[in-house]
Amino acid sequence: GNTEFNAFKKKALKSSIDELAREARHAPMMWEFLIGFAACKNMYRSLILQVFNKLMQVPEWVKAWEEQPQLRQQLQGLHEDLQAALGAQHEVLEK
C-alpha cells in the first residue's frame, strides 16, 4: 500500500494531463486502489485528495470513474471528511 501509493502520487502529480491521458488504460485499477487505500489509510487523506483532484482533470480518468458505479458505493464507506471533500470537489461523484 504505502509504497505503491507514494510512487503513484509522485508520478500522477508530476505528469501532465496528456501524459495521464495516455495512461488511462490503468485508470479502472488505480481508482479501485485509491478508494481502497483511502478506506484504510485515513492519515493520507490530504495526499489522496491531491491525486484525486489531478486525475479528475483528465477526461479519460473521469470516464473510467463513471464506468465503475461500485466505486461510488465504496466511497460512501469512507470517512465523512473524505466523502465531503471528494463530493465538494467533483460533481461527477454525484451522478
mmCIF file of C-alpha atoms in Angstrom:
data_model
loop_
_atom_site.group_PDB
_atom_site.id
_atom_site.type_symbol
_atom_site.label_atom_id
_atom_site.label_comp_id
_atom_site.label_asym_id
_atom_site.label_seq_id
_atom_site.Cartn_x
_atom_site.Cartn_y
_atom_site.Cartn_z
ATOM 1 C CA GLY A 1 0.000 0.000 0.000
ATOM 2 C CA ASN A 2 2.085 2.931 1.209
ATOM 3 C CA THR A 3 4.984 2.425 -1.204
ATOM 4 C CA GLU A 4 2.673 1.933 -4.172
ATOM 5 C CA PHE A 5 0.582 4.959 -3.241
ATOM 6 C CA ASN A 6 3.621 7.206 -2.807
ATOM 7 C CA ALA A 7 5.062 6.100 -6.161
ATOM 8 C CA PHE A 8 1.731 6.659 -7.920
ATOM 9 C CA LYS A 9 1.179 10.011 -6.168
ATOM 10 C CA LYS A 10 4.589 11.271 -7.262
ATOM 11 C CA LYS A 11 4.031 10.177 -10.868
ATOM 12 C CA ALA A 12 0.454 11.497 -11.050
ATOM 13 C CA LEU A 13 1.244 14.904 -9.576
ATOM 14 C CA LYS A 14 4.301 15.387 -11.816
ATOM 15 C CA SER A 15 2.565 14.242 -15.006
ATOM 16 C CA SER A 16 0.798 16.478 -17.472
ATOM 17 C CA ILE A 17 -2.867 15.934 -18.337
ATOM 18 C CA ASP A 18 -1.773 14.456 -21.687
ATOM 19 C CA GLU A 19 0.651 12.067 -20.000
ATOM 20 C CA LEU A 20 -2.076 10.891 -17.627
ATOM 21 C CA ALA A 21 -4.485 10.500 -20.538
ATOM 22 C CA ARG A 22 -2.004 8.145 -22.210
ATOM 23 C CA GLU A 23 -2.014 6.020 -19.035
ATOM 24 C CA ALA A 24 -5.815 5.862 -18.816
ATOM 25 C CA ARG A 25 -5.852 2.129 -19.548
ATOM 26 C CA HIS A 26 -4.736 1.758 -15.917
ATOM 27 C CA ALA A 27 -7.473 4.061 -14.600
ATOM 28 C CA PRO A 28 -10.030 1.419 -13.504
ATOM 29 C CA MET A 29 -7.442 -0.464 -11.447
ATOM 30 C CA MET A 30 -5.969 2.740 -9.972
ATOM 31 C CA TRP A 31 -9.365 4.177 -8.986
ATOM 32 C CA GLU A 32 -10.078 0.937 -7.162
ATOM 33 C CA PHE A 33 -6.680 1.086 -5.454
ATOM 34 C CA LEU A 34 -7.135 4.741 -4.430
ATOM 35 C CA ILE A 35 -10.589 4.207 -2.933
ATOM 36 C CA GLY A 36 -9.412 1.069 -1.127
ATOM 37 C CA PHE A 37 -6.292 2.848 0.111
ATOM 38 C CA ALA A 38 -8.377 5.799 1.322
ATOM 39 C CA ALA A 39 -10.615 3.394 3.249
ATOM 40 C CA CYS A 40 -7.747 2.088 5.377
ATOM 41 C CA LYS A 41 -5.245 4.983 5.379
ATOM 42 C CA ASN A 42 -7.108 7.974 6.760
ATOM 43 C CA MET A 43 -3.873 9.815 7.602
ATOM 44 C CA TYR A 44 -3.134 10.048 3.852
ATOM 45 C CA ARG A 45 -6.424 11.855 3.198
ATOM 46 C CA SER A 46 -4.920 15.178 2.039
ATOM 47 C CA LEU A 47 -2.475 13.424 -0.287
ATOM 48 C CA ILE A 48 -5.232 11.210 -1.689
ATOM 49 C CA LEU A 49 -7.259 14.357 -2.384
ATOM 50 C CA GLN A 50 -4.347 15.900 -4.298
ATOM 51 C CA VAL A 51 -4.113 12.816 -6.515
ATOM 52 C CA PHE A 52 -7.877 12.608 -6.925
ATOM 53 C CA ASN A 53 -8.083 16.273 -7.941
ATOM 54 C CA LYS A 54 -5.346 15.827 -10.536
ATOM 55 C CA LEU A 55 -6.921 12.707 -12.037
ATOM 56 C CA MET A 56 -10.329 14.363 -12.263
ATOM 57 C CA GLN A 57 -8.806 16.929 -14.645
ATOM 58 C CA VAL A 58 -8.256 14.129 -17.176
ATOM 59 C CA PRO A 59 -11.396 13.270 -19.211
ATOM 60 C CA GLU A 60 -10.253 9.674 -19.752
ATOM 61 C CA TRP A 61 -9.874 9.140 -15.992
ATOM 62 C CA VAL A 62 -13.259 10.747 -15.313
ATOM 63 C CA LYS A 63 -14.813 8.371 -17.855
ATOM 64 C CA ALA A 64 -13.174 5.391 -16.141
ATOM 65 C CA TRP A 65 -14.566 6.607 -12.790
ATOM 66 C CA GLU A 66 -18.056 6.994 -14.243
ATOM 67 C CA GLU A 67 -17.927 3.475 -15.700
ATOM 68 C CA GLN A 68 -17.388 1.936 -12.239
ATOM 69 C CA PRO A 69 -20.543 2.525 -10.168
ATOM 70 C CA GLN A 70 -19.251 0.151 -7.471
ATOM 71 C CA LEU A 71 -16.567 2.716 -6.638
ATOM 72 C CA ARG A 72 -19.175 5.328 -5.764
ATOM 73 C CA GLN A 73 -20.712 2.760 -3.406
ATOM 74 C CA GLN A 74 -17.296 2.157 -1.803
ATOM 75 C CA LEU A 75 -16.825 5.919 -1.497
ATOM 76 C CA GLN A 76 -19.852 6.016 0.793
ATOM 77 C CA GLY A 77 -17.929 3.829 3.246
ATOM 78 C CA LEU A 78 -15.080 6.316 3.606
ATOM 79 C CA HIS A 79 -14.534 8.787 6.417
ATOM 80 C CA GLU A 80 -17.126 11.583 6.320
ATOM 81 C CA ASP A 81 -14.465 14.255 5.821
ATOM 82 C CA LEU A 82 -13.137 12.460 2.762
ATOM 83 C CA GLN A 83 -16.603 11.903 1.330
ATOM 84 C CA ALA A 84 -17.453 15.565 1.828
ATOM 85 C CA ALA A 85 -14.195 16.765 0.326
ATOM 86 C CA LEU A 86 -14.432 14.475 -2.680
ATOM 87 C CA GLY A 87 -18.085 15.312 -3.199
ATOM 88 C CA ALA A 88 -17.461 19.043 -2.935
ATOM 89 C CA GLN A 89 -14.514 18.857 -5.325
ATOM 90 C CA HIS A 90 -16.123 16.781 -8.047
ATOM 91 C CA GLU A 91 -19.676 16.942 -9.302
ATOM 92 C CA VAL A 92 -19.065 13.717 -11.217
ATOM 93 C CA LEU A 93 -19.317 11.868 -7.891
ATOM 94 C CA GLU A 94 -22.911 12.967 -7.547
ATOM 95 C CA LYS A 95 -24.032 11.268 -10.765
#
